[in-house]
Amino acid sequence: MHSAVKTPVFLVLSVFSIIATACSQGNPEIRSSSWQVYRDQQADGSFVERLSLFVFFEDSDGEADFSSLTLFHDETGLQWTVPAQEAQARLRWKDRWVGSNRLLGPGGLSFPTGRYTLSLTDLAGNESLSNFDLAPPDFPERAPMSFRIEGDKWIMEKNPDSLLFSRFYLFLYDSADVLLYSWRIPDTAAKTTVEGRVASLKSLSSKAETVRCYVENSGSTAGVLLTPLKIR
């Protein structure tokens, strides 16, 4: 994440759709943006690169006056558009951020580095622009950690080359793969191996079906998400 917020950028609290009932009169204004490149492990053990991108904007017509968020790579002209019906929303304190944590690189490859332009459009077509620079993420050759379940225990082990990745989390999902709960694993600075009870994870959410281990770097600009494991 490019802003100083402790919550991982893809902790999505809700998915919303917007039905336009009137034309907007005010202009939107992007106040801040946050982004993170992360590697998402697939069922076969391979990784795909994704971008999590969210913006906080203000509009005199209210937060529902949102049509789309478009990301442009200035050098190549590549673009990604998140329409309102596919946008995700999350809360940071009292502020509502919108965007997506599922953007894929071109052809399933890495996102090109360099300058990007954000365009947020309201229901009347009014636009607000913002920019950020994406530097090449420094990912290790292998995942910074391993995660497994043995009987009634979960076990997370850090790899020796995980030094740049220091914030470890467990994400709980329901049967529809909707994120229910995020928990930061304690004592990871002092320990190579951390373990706990699966029952403790179940107690965090009665609807949790799977758990995924996630880690991000100290700058919150890069992360790694491991494959889901069943807990029920």
mmCIF file of C-alpha atoms in Angstrom:
data_model
loop_
_atom_site.group_PDB
_atom_site.id
_atom_site.type_symbol
_atom_site.label_atom_id
_atom_site.label_comp_id
_atom_site.label_asym_id
_atom_site.label_seq_id
_atom_site.Cartn_x
_atom_site.Cartn_y
_atom_site.Cartn_z
ATOM 1 C CA MET A 1 0.000 0.000 0.000
ATOM 2 C CA HIS A 2 1.284 3.375 -0.872
ATOM 3 C CA SER A 3 -0.309 5.102 2.118
ATOM 4 C CA ALA A 4 0.480 4.707 5.806
ATOM 5 C CA VAL A 5 -2.373 2.391 6.694
ATOM 6 C CA LYS A 6 -1.884 -0.826 8.632
ATOM 7 C CA THR A 7 -4.793 -2.782 7.138
ATOM 8 C CA PRO A 8 -3.788 -4.799 4.027
ATOM 9 C CA VAL A 9 -5.001 -3.223 0.846
ATOM 10 C CA PHE A 10 -7.150 -6.068 -0.247
ATOM 11 C CA LEU A 11 -9.163 -6.327 2.972
ATOM 12 C CA VAL A 12 -12.480 -5.760 1.188
ATOM 13 C CA LEU A 13 -15.443 -5.179 3.453
ATOM 14 C CA SER A 14 -18.226 -5.150 0.905
ATOM 15 C CA VAL A 15 -19.100 -5.301 -2.762
ATOM 16 C CA PHE A 16 -21.626 -2.830 -3.976
ATOM 17 C CA SER A 17 -23.606 -1.958 -7.062
ATOM 18 C CA ILE A 18 -24.962 1.477 -7.862
ATOM 19 C CA ILE A 19 -28.200 2.253 -9.665
ATOM 20 C CA ALA A 20 -28.254 5.654 -11.292
ATOM 21 C CA THR A 21 -31.452 7.531 -10.490
ATOM 22 C CA ALA A 22 -30.450 11.081 -11.345
ATOM 23 C CA CYS A 23 -27.754 13.049 -13.080
ATOM 24 C CA SER A 24 -24.892 14.369 -11.001
ATOM 25 C CA GLN A 25 -24.175 18.072 -10.699
ATOM 26 C CA GLY A 26 -20.987 18.099 -8.602
ATOM 27 C CA ASN A 27 -17.485 17.083 -9.663
ATOM 28 C CA PRO A 28 -15.617 14.192 -8.035
ATOM 29 C CA GLU A 29 -12.173 14.729 -6.539
ATOM 30 C CA ILE A 30 -9.678 11.954 -5.813
ATOM 31 C CA ARG A 31 -8.249 12.704 -2.378
ATOM 32 C CA SER A 32 -5.895 9.754 -2.064
ATOM 33 C CA SER A 33 -5.032 6.422 -3.657
ATOM 34 C CA SER A 34 -3.399 3.222 -2.469
ATOM 35 C CA TRP A 35 -1.950 0.405 -4.521
ATOM 36 C CA GLN A 36 -0.128 -2.863 -4.038
ATOM 37 C CA VAL A 37 1.264 -5.485 -6.396
ATOM 38 C CA TYR A 38 0.825 -8.990 -5.030
ATOM 39 C CA ARG A 39 1.389 -12.542 -6.182
ATOM 40 C CA ASP A 40 -1.605 -14.840 -5.899
ATOM 41 C CA GLN A 41 -0.803 -18.552 -5.627
ATOM 42 C CA GLN A 42 -2.944 -20.849 -7.757
ATOM 43 C CA ALA A 43 -4.084 -24.410 -7.042
ATOM 44 C CA ASP A 44 -1.144 -25.853 -9.022
ATOM 45 C CA GLY A 45 1.374 -23.874 -6.958
ATOM 46 C CA SER A 46 2.119 -21.269 -9.617
ATOM 47 C CA PHE A 47 1.676 -17.541 -9.028
ATOM 48 C CA VAL A 48 -0.121 -14.836 -10.983
ATOM 49 C CA GLU A 49 0.547 -11.159 -10.426
ATOM 50 C CA ARG A 50 -2.324 -8.894 -9.453
ATOM 51 C CA LEU A 51 -2.734 -5.244 -8.583
ATOM 52 C CA SER A 52 -4.861 -4.011 -5.702
ATOM 53 C CA LEU A 53 -5.956 -0.437 -6.332
ATOM 54 C CA PHE A 54 -8.288 1.737 -4.250
ATOM 55 C CA VAL A 55 -9.098 5.437 -4.172
ATOM 56 C CA PHE A 56 -10.739 7.731 -1.669
ATOM 57 C CA PHE A 57 -12.774 10.419 -3.397
ATOM 58 C CA GLU A 58 -15.199 13.148 -2.462
ATOM 59 C CA ASP A 59 -18.204 14.344 -4.430
ATOM 60 C CA SER A 60 -20.786 16.926 -3.404
ATOM 61 C CA ASP A 61 -23.469 14.566 -4.713
ATOM 62 C CA GLY A 62 -22.402 11.807 -2.324
ATOM 63 C CA GLU A 63 -20.348 8.626 -2.414
ATOM 64 C CA ALA A 64 -22.936 6.843 -4.589
ATOM 65 C CA ASP A 65 -22.143 9.216 -7.470
ATOM 66 C CA PHE A 66 -19.569 6.838 -8.951
ATOM 67 C CA SER A 67 -19.503 5.362 -12.441
ATOM 68 C CA SER A 68 -16.058 3.854 -13.019
ATOM 69 C CA LEU A 69 -12.374 3.845 -12.144
ATOM 70 C CA THR A 70 -9.900 3.500 -15.017
ATOM 71 C CA LEU A 71 -6.170 2.896 -14.761
ATOM 72 C CA PHE A 72 -3.864 3.903 -17.649
ATOM 73 C CA HIS A 73 -0.202 3.013 -18.091
ATOM 74 C CA ASP A 74 1.128 6.210 -19.612
ATOM 75 C CA GLU A 75 3.950 4.710 -21.696
ATOM 76 C CA THR A 76 2.124 1.783 -23.315
ATOM 77 C CA GLY A 77 -1.472 2.997 -23.292
ATOM 78 C CA LEU A 78 -2.633 -0.167 -21.529
ATOM 79 C CA GLN A 79 -5.752 0.367 -19.463
ATOM 80 C CA TRP A 80 -7.928 -1.391 -16.900
ATOM 81 C CA THR A 81 -11.480 -0.278 -16.062
ATOM 82 C CA VAL A 82 -13.472 -1.081 -12.932
ATOM 83 C CA PRO A 83 -17.174 -0.257 -13.501
ATOM 84 C CA ALA A 84 -19.399 0.545 -10.534
ATOM 85 C CA GLN A 85 -21.144 -2.828 -10.602
ATOM 86 C CA GLU A 86 -17.788 -4.630 -10.245
ATOM 87 C CA ALA A 87 -16.164 -2.236 -7.780
ATOM 88 C CA GLN A 88 -15.298 -3.229 -4.252
ATOM 89 C CA ALA A 89 -15.643 -0.923 -1.272
ATOM 90 C CA ARG A 90 -13.798 -0.890 2.022
ATOM 91 C CA LEU A 91 -13.722 1.295 5.083
ATOM 92 C CA ARG A 92 -10.616 2.899 6.496
ATOM 93 C CA TRP A 93 -11.731 4.434 9.732
ATOM 94 C CA LYS A 94 -14.727 6.512 8.552
ATOM 95 C CA ASP A 95 -13.593 6.899 4.940
ATOM 96 C CA ARG A 96 -14.973 4.767 2.119
ATOM 97 C CA TRP A 97 -12.524 3.642 -0.562
ATOM 98 C CA VAL A 98 -13.490 2.053 -3.887
ATOM 99 C CA GLY A 99 -11.526 -0.015 -6.362
ATOM 100 C CA SER A 100 -10.489 -3.603 -6.991
ATOM 101 C CA ASN A 101 -7.949 -6.084 -5.687
ATOM 102 C CA ARG A 102 -8.222 -8.437 -8.671
ATOM 103 C CA LEU A 103 -6.611 -6.554 -11.561
ATOM 104 C CA LEU A 104 -4.406 -8.823 -13.683
ATOM 105 C CA GLY A 105 -1.240 -7.876 -15.526
ATOM 106 C CA PRO A 106 -1.334 -7.864 -19.349
ATOM 107 C CA GLY A 107 -1.480 -11.430 -20.629
ATOM 108 C CA GLY A 108 -1.144 -12.706 -17.084
ATOM 109 C CA LEU A 109 2.359 -11.228 -16.869
ATOM 110 C CA SER A 110 3.806 -8.579 -14.560
ATOM 111 C CA PHE A 111 2.466 -5.047 -14.521
ATOM 112 C CA PRO A 112 4.708 -2.667 -16.462
ATOM 113 C CA THR A 113 6.587 -0.222 -14.282
ATOM 114 C CA GLY A 114 6.478 3.557 -14.622
ATOM 115 C CA ARG A 115 3.841 6.266 -14.452
ATOM 116 C CA TYR A 116 0.141 5.406 -14.192
ATOM 117 C CA THR A 117 -2.848 7.739 -14.451
ATOM 118 C CA LEU A 118 -6.085 7.161 -12.540
ATOM 119 C CA SER A 119 -9.389 8.430 -13.890
ATOM 120 C CA LEU A 120 -12.467 8.401 -11.665
ATOM 121 C CA THR A 121 -15.744 9.235 -13.401
ATOM 122 C CA ASP A 122 -19.103 10.055 -11.837
ATOM 123 C CA LEU A 123 -22.561 9.290 -13.226
ATOM 124 C CA ALA A 124 -22.668 12.503 -15.265
ATOM 125 C CA GLY A 125 -19.260 11.878 -16.855
ATOM 126 C CA ASN A 126 -17.336 14.348 -14.690
ATOM 127 C CA GLU A 127 -13.750 13.195 -14.192
ATOM 128 C CA SER A 128 -10.995 13.438 -11.598
ATOM 129 C CA LEU A 129 -7.384 12.458 -12.385
ATOM 130 C CA SER A 130 -4.482 11.310 -10.250
ATOM 131 C CA ASN A 131 -1.047 9.741 -10.851
ATOM 132 C CA PHE A 132 1.355 7.323 -9.229
ATOM 133 C CA ASP A 133 4.637 5.651 -10.159
ATOM 134 C CA LEU A 134 4.988 1.884 -9.940
ATOM 135 C CA ALA A 135 8.521 0.682 -9.238
ATOM 136 C CA PRO A 136 9.535 -2.946 -9.862
ATOM 137 C CA PRO A 137 8.525 -4.985 -6.783
ATOM 138 C CA ASP A 138 11.408 -6.852 -5.157
ATOM 139 C CA PHE A 139 9.894 -10.326 -4.839
ATOM 140 C CA PRO A 140 12.044 -13.207 -3.534
ATOM 141 C CA GLU A 141 12.645 -16.243 -5.735
ATOM 142 C CA ARG A 142 10.255 -18.327 -3.624
ATOM 143 C CA ALA A 143 7.317 -17.559 -1.362
ATOM 144 C CA PRO A 144 8.435 -15.789 1.836
ATOM 145 C CA MET A 145 6.621 -18.379 3.953
ATOM 146 C CA SER A 146 4.904 -21.749 3.956
ATOM 147 C CA PHE A 147 1.577 -22.480 5.596
ATOM 148 C CA ARG A 148 -0.039 -25.800 6.439
ATOM 149 C CA ILE A 149 -2.618 -27.445 8.667
ATOM 150 C CA GLU A 150 -1.717 -30.541 10.670
ATOM 151 C CA GLY A 151 -4.593 -32.026 12.612
ATOM 152 C CA ASP A 152 -5.994 -29.291 14.834
ATOM 153 C CA LYS A 153 -3.001 -26.944 14.351
ATOM 154 C CA TRP A 154 -2.038 -24.394 11.735
ATOM 155 C CA ILE A 155 1.667 -23.765 11.186
ATOM 156 C CA MET A 156 3.353 -20.843 9.424
ATOM 157 C CA GLU A 157 7.099 -20.992 8.718
ATOM 158 C CA LYS A 158 9.131 -18.087 7.398
ATOM 159 C CA ASN A 159 11.696 -18.727 4.691
ATOM 160 C CA PRO A 160 15.251 -17.354 5.084
ATOM 161 C CA ASP A 161 14.771 -14.937 2.180
ATOM 162 C CA SER A 162 11.643 -13.330 3.643
ATOM 163 C CA LEU A 163 13.471 -10.414 5.284
ATOM 164 C CA LEU A 164 11.790 -7.735 3.164
ATOM 165 C CA PHE A 165 8.362 -9.263 3.865
ATOM 166 C CA SER A 166 7.571 -8.845 7.536
ATOM 167 C CA ARG A 167 3.804 -8.443 8.012
ATOM 168 C CA PHE A 168 2.030 -11.793 8.105
ATOM 169 C CA TYR A 169 -1.752 -12.264 8.128
ATOM 170 C CA LEU A 170 -4.377 -14.981 8.031
ATOM 171 C CA PHE A 171 -7.466 -14.285 5.911
ATOM 172 C CA LEU A 172 -10.694 -16.207 6.507
ATOM 173 C CA TYR A 173 -13.176 -16.790 3.663
ATOM 174 C CA ASP A 174 -16.669 -18.236 3.397
ATOM 175 C CA SER A 175 -17.801 -20.932 0.949
ATOM 176 C CA ALA A 176 -18.269 -18.296 -1.780
ATOM 177 C CA ASP A 177 -14.676 -17.078 -1.345
ATOM 178 C CA VAL A 178 -15.797 -13.828 0.283
ATOM 179 C CA LEU A 179 -13.322 -12.415 2.784
ATOM 180 C CA LEU A 180 -14.780 -12.469 6.290
ATOM 181 C CA TYR A 181 -11.923 -11.697 8.629
ATOM 182 C CA SER A 182 -8.286 -10.569 8.649
ATOM 183 C CA TRP A 183 -5.942 -11.363 11.527
ATOM 184 C CA ARG A 184 -2.316 -10.266 11.794
ATOM 185 C CA ILE A 185 -0.078 -13.063 13.075
ATOM 186 C CA PRO A 186 1.836 -11.895 16.183
ATOM 187 C CA ASP A 187 5.466 -12.582 17.165
ATOM 188 C CA THR A 188 6.690 -13.033 13.594
ATOM 189 C CA ALA A 189 9.732 -10.811 14.124
ATOM 190 C CA ALA A 190 11.160 -13.011 16.878
ATOM 191 C CA LYS A 191 10.118 -16.434 15.572
ATOM 192 C CA THR A 192 10.766 -18.439 12.438
ATOM 193 C CA THR A 193 7.779 -20.707 13.090
ATOM 194 C CA VAL A 194 4.409 -19.608 14.461
ATOM 195 C CA GLU A 195 1.516 -21.958 15.117
ATOM 196 C CA GLY A 196 -1.972 -21.903 16.567
ATOM 197 C CA ARG A 197 -5.212 -23.826 16.860
ATOM 198 C CA VAL A 198 -7.624 -24.225 13.972
ATOM 199 C CA ALA A 199 -10.445 -23.957 16.504
ATOM 200 C CA SER A 200 -9.286 -20.423 17.303
ATOM 201 C CA LEU A 201 -9.661 -19.478 13.642
ATOM 202 C CA LYS A 202 -13.149 -20.949 13.516
ATOM 203 C CA SER A 203 -14.118 -18.882 16.544
ATOM 204 C CA LEU A 204 -13.260 -15.672 14.664
ATOM 205 C CA SER A 205 -16.052 -16.338 12.168
ATOM 206 C CA SER A 206 -18.691 -19.049 12.279
ATOM 207 C CA LYS A 207 -19.006 -18.939 8.472
ATOM 208 C CA ALA A 208 -15.298 -19.351 7.724
ATOM 209 C CA GLU A 209 -14.579 -22.298 5.432
ATOM 210 C CA THR A 210 -11.021 -21.630 4.264
ATOM 211 C CA VAL A 211 -7.919 -19.755 5.395
ATOM 212 C CA ARG A 212 -5.165 -18.121 3.346
ATOM 213 C CA CYS A 213 -1.816 -16.896 4.594
ATOM 214 C CA TYR A 214 -0.664 -13.503 3.344
ATOM 215 C CA VAL A 215 2.473 -11.416 3.784
ATOM 216 C CA GLU A 216 3.418 -7.919 2.659
ATOM 217 C CA ASN A 217 6.637 -5.931 2.699
ATOM 218 C CA SER A 218 7.355 -3.134 5.153
ATOM 219 C CA GLY A 219 6.423 -0.502 2.580
ATOM 220 C CA SER A 220 3.086 -2.220 1.839
ATOM 221 C CA THR A 221 3.785 -2.052 -1.902
ATOM 222 C CA ALA A 222 4.142 -5.803 -2.509
ATOM 223 C CA GLY A 223 2.578 -8.960 -1.085
ATOM 224 C CA VAL A 224 2.239 -12.722 -1.493
ATOM 225 C CA LEU A 225 -1.017 -14.660 -0.989
ATOM 226 C CA LEU A 226 -0.884 -18.449 -0.597
ATOM 227 C CA THR A 227 -3.514 -20.964 -1.723
ATOM 228 C CA PRO A 228 -6.565 -21.537 0.508
ATOM 229 C CA LEU A 229 -6.755 -24.416 2.983
ATOM 230 C CA LYS A 230 -9.989 -25.828 4.370
ATOM 231 C CA ILE A 231 -10.720 -25.448 8.077
ATOM 232 C CA ARG A 232 -14.183 -27.071 8.062
#
